[in-house]
Coordinates of C-alpha atoms in Angstrom, one line a residue:
M298 CA -0.1 0.0 -0.1
A299 CA 1.2 3.8 -0.7
A300 CA 1.1 5.3 2.5
S301 CA 1.8 9.1 4.3
P302 CA 2.7 9.6 7.5
A303 CA -1.3 10.1 8.5
V304 CA -1.8 6.5 7.2
L305 CA 0.6 5.3 9.2
E306 CA -0.9 6.9 12.4
Q307 CA -4.1 5.3 11.7
L308 CA -2.2 1.9 11.5
R309 CA -0.2 2.7 14.4
A310 CA -3.4 3.1 16.4
R311 CA -4.8 -0.1 15.4
V312 CA -1.8 -2.2 16.2
A313 CA -0.6 -0.1 19.4
P314 CA -2.9 -2.0 21.5
V315 CA -1.3 -5.4 20.8
A316 CA 2.0 -4.4 20.4
L317 CA 4.3 -5.9 22.8
A318 CA 5.3 -2.6 23.9
G319 CA 6.2 -4.1 27.6
E320 CA 8.6 -6.8 26.3
R321 CA 12.6 -5.7 26.3
T322 CA 13.7 -9.0 24.2
F323 CA 12.1 -11.2 21.2
P324 CA 13.4 -14.5 20.9
A325 CA 16.1 -15.5 18.2
P326 CA 15.6 -17.9 16.1
T327 CA 17.1 -21.4 17.2
V328 CA 19.1 -21.7 13.8
L329 CA 20.7 -18.4 14.7
A330 CA 20.8 -18.4 18.8
S331 CA 24.1 -20.1 18.2
V332 CA 25.7 -17.6 16.1
L333 CA 24.5 -14.1 17.9
S334 CA 26.3 -13.6 21.2
R335 CA 22.7 -13.2 22.8
Q336 CA 19.7 -15.8 22.6
H337 CA 17.4 -13.3 22.0
I338 CA 16.8 -9.8 20.0
V339 CA 16.9 -7.1 21.9
R340 CA 14.2 -3.9 21.2
G341 CA 15.8 -0.8 20.5
H342 CA 18.6 -2.7 18.4
S343 CA 19.6 -1.4 14.7
M344 CA 20.1 -4.7 12.9
A345 CA 21.5 -5.8 9.3
T346 CA 21.2 -8.5 7.0
A347 CA 23.7 -8.8 3.9
G348 CA 24.6 -11.1 1.3
P349 CA 23.4 -13.5 -0.8
L350 CA 20.6 -14.9 1.4
A351 CA 20.2 -11.3 3.0
T352 CA 16.4 -11.9 3.2
T353 CA 15.8 -15.3 4.0
T354 CA 18.3 -14.4 7.5
A355 CA 16.1 -11.4 7.8
A356 CA 12.7 -13.2 7.9
Q357 CA 14.3 -16.1 9.8
L358 CA 15.4 -13.3 12.4
I359 CA 11.8 -11.6 12.7
A360 CA 9.3 -15.0 12.5
P361 CA 10.1 -16.0 16.1
A362 CA 9.3 -12.5 17.0
V363 CA 6.0 -12.3 15.1
A364 CA 4.8 -15.6 16.5
E365 CA 4.9 -13.9 19.9
G366 CA 2.5 -11.2 18.5
A367 CA 4.7 -8.4 17.2
W368 CA 3.6 -6.5 14.2
V369 CA 6.1 -5.7 11.1
C370 CA 5.9 -3.1 8.6
L371 CA 8.1 -3.8 5.4
L372 CA 9.1 -0.1 3.9
Q373 CA 9.5 0.4 0.6
I374 CA 10.5 -3.0 -0.5
P375 CA 8.7 -3.3 -3.1
T376 CA 10.5 -6.9 -4.7
I377 CA 10.4 -9.0 -1.2
G378 CA 8.4 -12.3 -1.6
L379 CA 5.6 -12.5 1.0
D380 CA 6.0 -16.5 -0.2
A381 CA 9.5 -16.6 1.0
L382 CA 8.4 -14.8 4.4
S383 CA 5.6 -17.4 4.9
E384 CA 8.1 -20.1 4.3
C385 CA 10.1 -19.0 6.9
G386 CA 7.3 -18.9 9.4
V387 CA 6.3 -15.2 9.3
A388 CA 2.4 -15.1 9.8
L389 CA 1.6 -12.5 7.2
E390 CA -1.7 -11.2 8.7
R391 CA 0.9 -9.5 11.4
V392 CA 2.7 -8.0 8.7
V393 CA 2.0 -4.6 6.9
A394 CA 3.7 -3.3 3.3
V395 CA 3.8 0.2 2.9
D396 CA 5.5 2.1 -0.3
G397 CA 5.6 5.4 -1.0
P398 CA 8.4 8.0 -2.3
T399 CA 11.8 7.6 -1.5
T400 CA 12.4 11.4 -0.9
R401 CA 10.0 10.5 2.1
W402 CA 11.9 7.6 3.2
A403 CA 12.9 9.1 6.6
E404 CA 9.4 10.5 7.1
L405 CA 7.9 7.4 6.8
A406 CA 10.4 5.1 8.5
A407 CA 10.0 7.6 11.4
A408 CA 6.3 6.9 11.7
A409 CA 7.0 3.2 11.1
V410 CA 9.1 3.2 13.8
D411 CA 6.8 4.9 16.5
G412 CA 3.7 2.1 15.3
F413 CA 5.1 -1.1 15.0
D414 CA 7.4 -3.4 16.9
V415 CA 9.5 -4.4 14.4
V416 CA 10.7 -2.7 10.7
L417 CA 12.4 -4.2 8.0
T418 CA 13.2 -1.8 5.1
T419 CA 16.2 -0.9 2.5
L420 CA 17.8 2.2 2.5
P421 CA 17.7 4.9 -0.4
D422 CA 20.6 5.6 -2.2
G423 CA 22.2 8.7 -1.0
L424 CA 20.8 8.8 2.6
R425 CA 22.6 11.1 4.3
P426 CA 24.3 9.5 7.7
G427 CA 23.3 12.0 10.3
V428 CA 19.6 11.0 8.7
F429 CA 20.1 7.2 9.3
R430 CA 21.5 8.4 13.1
R431 CA 18.6 9.8 14.1
L432 CA 16.4 7.1 12.8
V433 CA 18.1 4.8 15.2
D434 CA 17.9 7.2 18.0
R435 CA 14.2 6.9 17.5
V436 CA 14.5 3.0 17.4
R437 CA 16.4 3.1 20.8
R438 CA 14.1 5.4 22.5
R439 CA 10.5 3.7 20.7
G440 CA 12.1 0.0 21.7
A441 CA 11.4 -1.1 18.1
V442 CA 13.6 -3.3 16.2
L443 CA 14.8 -2.0 12.7
V444 CA 16.3 -4.8 10.3
V445 CA 17.9 -3.6 7.3
L446 CA 18.4 -5.5 4.0
G447 CA 21.8 -5.2 2.3
E448 CA 25.3 -3.9 3.8
P449 CA 24.7 -0.4 5.8
P450 CA 26.4 2.1 3.6
A451 CA 29.5 3.9 5.5
G452 CA 28.6 6.2 8.2
C453 CA 25.4 4.3 9.1
A454 CA 26.7 1.8 11.5
V455 CA 24.1 -0.7 13.0
D456 CA 23.9 -2.5 16.1
V457 CA 24.3 -6.2 14.8
V458 CA 25.0 -7.1 11.1
V459 CA 24.6 -10.7 10.4
R460 CA 26.4 -11.4 6.6
S461 CA 25.3 -14.7 4.9
A462 CA 28.3 -16.2 2.2
A463 CA 28.6 -19.3 0.2
P464 CA 25.2 -20.7 0.6
Q465 CA 25.1 -24.7 -0.2
W466 CA 21.5 -26.3 -2.0
S467 CA 20.8 -30.0 -1.4
G468 CA 17.9 -31.5 -3.2
I469 CA 18.4 -30.7 -6.9
T470 CA 20.5 -33.1 -9.2
A471 CA 21.6 -32.3 -12.8
G472 CA 18.7 -29.6 -12.9
A473 CA 15.9 -32.1 -11.6
G474 CA 14.5 -32.5 -7.6
H475 CA 13.2 -30.3 -5.4
L476 CA 15.5 -28.4 -2.7
R477 CA 15.4 -29.9 0.3
S478 CA 18.3 -27.9 2.6
C479 CA 20.2 -24.8 2.6
S480 CA 23.2 -24.4 4.6
V481 CA 25.2 -21.1 4.9
E482 CA 27.8 -19.4 6.2
L483 CA 27.0 -16.7 8.9
S484 CA 29.1 -13.8 10.2
I485 CA 28.0 -11.4 12.9
G486 CA 29.5 -8.3 13.7
G487 CA 28.1 -4.8 14.5
R488 CA 28.8 -2.1 17.0
R489 CA 27.7 -4.8 19.5
H490 CA 30.0 -7.3 18.2
G491 CA 33.3 -6.6 19.4
G492 CA 34.5 -9.1 17.2
Q493 CA 33.3 -11.4 14.1
R494 CA 31.2 -14.7 15.1
R495 CA 30.9 -17.1 11.9
Q496 CA 29.5 -20.4 11.5
R497 CA 28.0 -22.7 9.1
V498 CA 24.1 -23.6 9.7
D499 CA 21.0 -24.6 8.1
I500 CA 18.6 -22.0 7.2
S501 CA 15.9 -24.3 5.8
G502 CA 12.2 -24.4 6.6
P503 CA 10.8 -21.8 9.0
A504 CA 12.1 -20.4 11.8
R505 CA 11.8 -22.0 15.2
H506 CA 12.9 -20.7 18.8
E507 CA 13.7 -22.4 22.2

């Protein structure tokens, strides 16, 4: 849907009564918990997923939060596949997709952070670092979780970056068959991680958490 801040405010009023404002963490998916330094995702943190499986990794990250009642705003990601989100266990009835001109991204993002538990977005080209830092500060104050698809540009630091590399698919032989599983090398970095943590994990199927 195309949305203005006024429309997002109406959505915020609808989801706020059931948003999880009192909870300070969301469970981390089991498949990523061994890589993350914490066994949960902290509200108020900014995150990014990068690499060839950035979208799948992001879906795995947010699925347990949605399962516990979180509302998600997909902001200006027209290419994202809702089927892919569903396959990772994201309940689509708690997802709102919002479009709008990239020139108004900062305004729309601020409104989304005010009204949703999780905001999943891409960063527009030419975004000024100062604009992004103000949004990150807003995320921290509001207790939302911001997930950026793609490698954050210079000056746009986030708390946690999950990078995927070297995916290995199984289940297809000589162009036939069905995909059964995918393993990928994940590394964790960002401001909240002093050193890189790296591990190969299987990210096939719906996200699960303990």
